[in-house]
Amino acid sequence: MLLVWFPAPTEKAFKITVLETEFIQYAGVILMIFALIWVVIAQFQMKDSWRIGIDDQINTRLITTGLFRFSRNPVFLGMTVSLVGFFLAFPTVIAFFFFCHWMYFDADSDTA
């Protein structure tokens, strides 16, 4: 709402100007593109093992090849990299807090 009523002062207050360089912003966009490709590949490599929650009736095999050699959950890793890229492409306090929230709350719930 602040952006609607006071666009100029609010925008300046939330920007992290130290990170507003072309190189850093392009690096952020490249990270987001890389993360998207990473997540799509990880989804395809899961094949039939993709599920939400624990199903006692269906037993799927553990995937340990492809991207799963490097990460226990490459989809989560790709989404985390995309948030880092978003923060670098659009360096604002709000984007930083989205990343911190993701790392604190969502990373914790992923390991539970």
mmCIF file of C-alpha atoms in Angstrom:
data_model
loop_
_atom_site.group_PDB
_atom_site.id
_atom_site.type_symbol
_atom_site.label_atom_id
_atom_site.label_comp_id
_atom_site.label_asym_id
_atom_site.label_seq_id
_atom_site.Cartn_x
_atom_site.Cartn_y
_atom_site.Cartn_z
ATOM 1 C CA MET A 1 0.000 0.000 0.000
ATOM 2 C CA LEU A 2 2.855 2.354 0.706
ATOM 3 C CA LEU A 3 4.000 2.072 -2.916
ATOM 4 C CA VAL A 4 0.581 3.217 -4.109
ATOM 5 C CA TRP A 5 0.457 6.330 -1.932
ATOM 6 C CA PHE A 6 4.172 7.224 -1.730
ATOM 7 C CA PRO A 7 5.942 5.545 -4.672
ATOM 8 C CA ALA A 8 9.181 7.569 -4.791
ATOM 9 C CA PRO A 9 10.162 7.589 -1.083
ATOM 10 C CA THR A 10 9.016 4.004 -0.478
ATOM 11 C CA GLU A 11 10.914 2.598 -3.446
ATOM 12 C CA LYS A 12 14.141 4.262 -2.297
ATOM 13 C CA ALA A 13 13.652 3.049 1.270
ATOM 14 C CA PHE A 14 13.351 -0.617 0.298
ATOM 15 C CA LYS A 15 16.097 -0.822 -2.343
ATOM 16 C CA ILE A 16 19.547 -2.143 -1.491
ATOM 17 C CA THR A 17 21.523 0.180 -3.727
ATOM 18 C CA VAL A 18 24.903 -1.479 -3.081
ATOM 19 C CA LEU A 19 23.717 -4.491 -5.097
ATOM 20 C CA GLU A 20 22.179 -2.474 -7.936
ATOM 21 C CA THR A 21 24.857 -3.053 -10.535
ATOM 22 C CA GLU A 22 24.288 -4.489 -13.984
ATOM 23 C CA PHE A 23 26.665 -7.375 -13.347
ATOM 24 C CA ILE A 24 24.896 -8.466 -10.151
ATOM 25 C CA GLN A 25 21.438 -8.096 -11.689
ATOM 26 C CA TYR A 26 22.424 -10.124 -14.772
ATOM 27 C CA ALA A 27 23.967 -12.741 -12.495
ATOM 28 C CA GLY A 28 20.636 -12.929 -10.670
ATOM 29 C CA VAL A 29 18.713 -13.450 -13.903
ATOM 30 C CA ILE A 30 21.184 -16.139 -14.996
ATOM 31 C CA LEU A 31 20.778 -17.880 -11.621
ATOM 32 C CA MET A 32 16.989 -17.828 -11.990
ATOM 33 C CA ILE A 33 17.195 -19.349 -15.490
ATOM 34 C CA PHE A 34 19.677 -21.980 -14.278
ATOM 35 C CA ALA A 35 17.419 -22.795 -11.316
ATOM 36 C CA LEU A 36 14.376 -23.205 -13.567
ATOM 37 C CA ILE A 37 16.245 -25.631 -15.820
ATOM 38 C CA TRP A 38 17.612 -27.468 -12.742
ATOM 39 C CA VAL A 39 14.125 -27.893 -11.227
ATOM 40 C CA VAL A 40 12.591 -29.131 -14.486
ATOM 41 C CA ILE A 41 15.398 -31.678 -14.959
ATOM 42 C CA ALA A 42 15.026 -32.847 -11.353
ATOM 43 C CA GLN A 43 11.281 -33.300 -11.821
ATOM 44 C CA PHE A 44 11.850 -35.437 -14.930
ATOM 45 C CA GLN A 45 14.522 -37.506 -13.184
ATOM 46 C CA MET A 46 12.134 -38.359 -10.342
ATOM 47 C CA LYS A 47 9.789 -40.109 -12.799
ATOM 48 C CA ASP A 48 7.370 -42.312 -10.836
ATOM 49 C CA SER A 49 8.985 -41.555 -7.482
ATOM 50 C CA TRP A 50 7.338 -38.120 -7.344
ATOM 51 C CA ARG A 51 4.779 -37.875 -4.570
ATOM 52 C CA ILE A 52 3.596 -35.582 -1.821
ATOM 53 C CA GLY A 53 3.611 -37.008 1.683
ATOM 54 C CA ILE A 54 4.100 -40.614 2.697
ATOM 55 C CA ASP A 55 1.996 -43.293 1.059
ATOM 56 C CA ASP A 56 2.149 -46.647 2.854
ATOM 57 C CA GLN A 57 0.448 -48.429 -0.037
ATOM 58 C CA ILE A 58 2.880 -47.499 -2.820
ATOM 59 C CA ASN A 59 6.572 -48.226 -2.507
ATOM 60 C CA THR A 60 8.740 -46.221 -4.915
ATOM 61 C CA ARG A 61 12.452 -46.570 -5.362
ATOM 62 C CA LEU A 62 14.933 -44.015 -4.064
ATOM 63 C CA ILE A 63 16.478 -41.978 -6.891
ATOM 64 C CA THR A 64 20.259 -41.683 -6.509
ATOM 65 C CA THR A 65 21.290 -40.854 -10.067
ATOM 66 C CA GLY A 66 21.365 -37.633 -12.066
ATOM 67 C CA LEU A 67 20.931 -34.499 -9.982
ATOM 68 C CA PHE A 68 20.062 -36.648 -6.980
ATOM 69 C CA ARG A 69 23.753 -37.637 -6.794
ATOM 70 C CA PHE A 70 24.516 -34.064 -5.696
ATOM 71 C CA SER A 71 21.508 -33.217 -3.549
ATOM 72 C CA ARG A 72 18.947 -35.126 -1.511
ATOM 73 C CA ASN A 73 16.292 -32.739 -2.795
ATOM 74 C CA PRO A 74 17.430 -30.984 -5.989
ATOM 75 C CA VAL A 75 14.013 -29.374 -6.491
ATOM 76 C CA PHE A 76 14.329 -27.568 -3.159
ATOM 77 C CA LEU A 77 17.922 -26.619 -4.012
ATOM 78 C CA GLY A 78 16.797 -25.195 -7.366
ATOM 79 C CA MET A 79 14.048 -23.170 -5.728
ATOM 80 C CA THR A 80 16.526 -21.809 -3.187
ATOM 81 C CA VAL A 81 18.928 -20.804 -5.967
ATOM 82 C CA SER A 82 16.028 -19.093 -7.761
ATOM 83 C CA LEU A 83 15.299 -17.021 -4.648
ATOM 84 C CA VAL A 84 18.956 -15.988 -4.450
ATOM 85 C CA GLY A 85 18.793 -15.030 -8.117
ATOM 86 C CA PHE A 86 15.585 -13.064 -7.564
ATOM 87 C CA PHE A 87 17.198 -11.163 -4.700
ATOM 88 C CA LEU A 88 20.244 -10.334 -6.829
ATOM 89 C CA ALA A 89 18.123 -9.273 -9.819
ATOM 90 C CA PHE A 90 15.784 -7.176 -7.654
ATOM 91 C CA PRO A 91 17.799 -6.233 -4.559
ATOM 92 C CA THR A 92 15.196 -5.048 -2.090
ATOM 93 C CA VAL A 93 14.636 -5.569 1.587
ATOM 94 C CA ILE A 94 11.380 -7.373 0.746
ATOM 95 C CA ALA A 95 13.147 -9.885 -1.543
ATOM 96 C CA PHE A 96 15.761 -10.433 1.172
ATOM 97 C CA PHE A 97 13.059 -11.190 3.750
ATOM 98 C CA PHE A 98 11.340 -13.610 1.335
ATOM 99 C CA PHE A 99 14.639 -15.466 1.036
ATOM 100 C CA CYS A 100 15.192 -15.465 4.812
ATOM 101 C CA HIS A 101 11.642 -16.694 5.416
ATOM 102 C CA TRP A 102 12.113 -19.475 2.869
ATOM 103 C CA MET A 103 15.393 -20.574 4.429
ATOM 104 C CA TYR A 104 14.129 -20.490 8.001
ATOM 105 C CA PHE A 105 10.609 -21.878 7.702
ATOM 106 C CA ASP A 106 10.504 -23.914 4.507
ATOM 107 C CA ALA A 107 13.953 -25.453 4.858
ATOM 108 C CA ASP A 108 13.028 -26.598 8.349
ATOM 109 C CA SER A 109 9.741 -28.158 7.231
ATOM 110 C CA ASP A 110 11.513 -29.995 4.373
ATOM 111 C CA THR A 111 13.695 -31.971 6.779
ATOM 112 C CA ALA A 112 10.875 -32.884 9.160
#
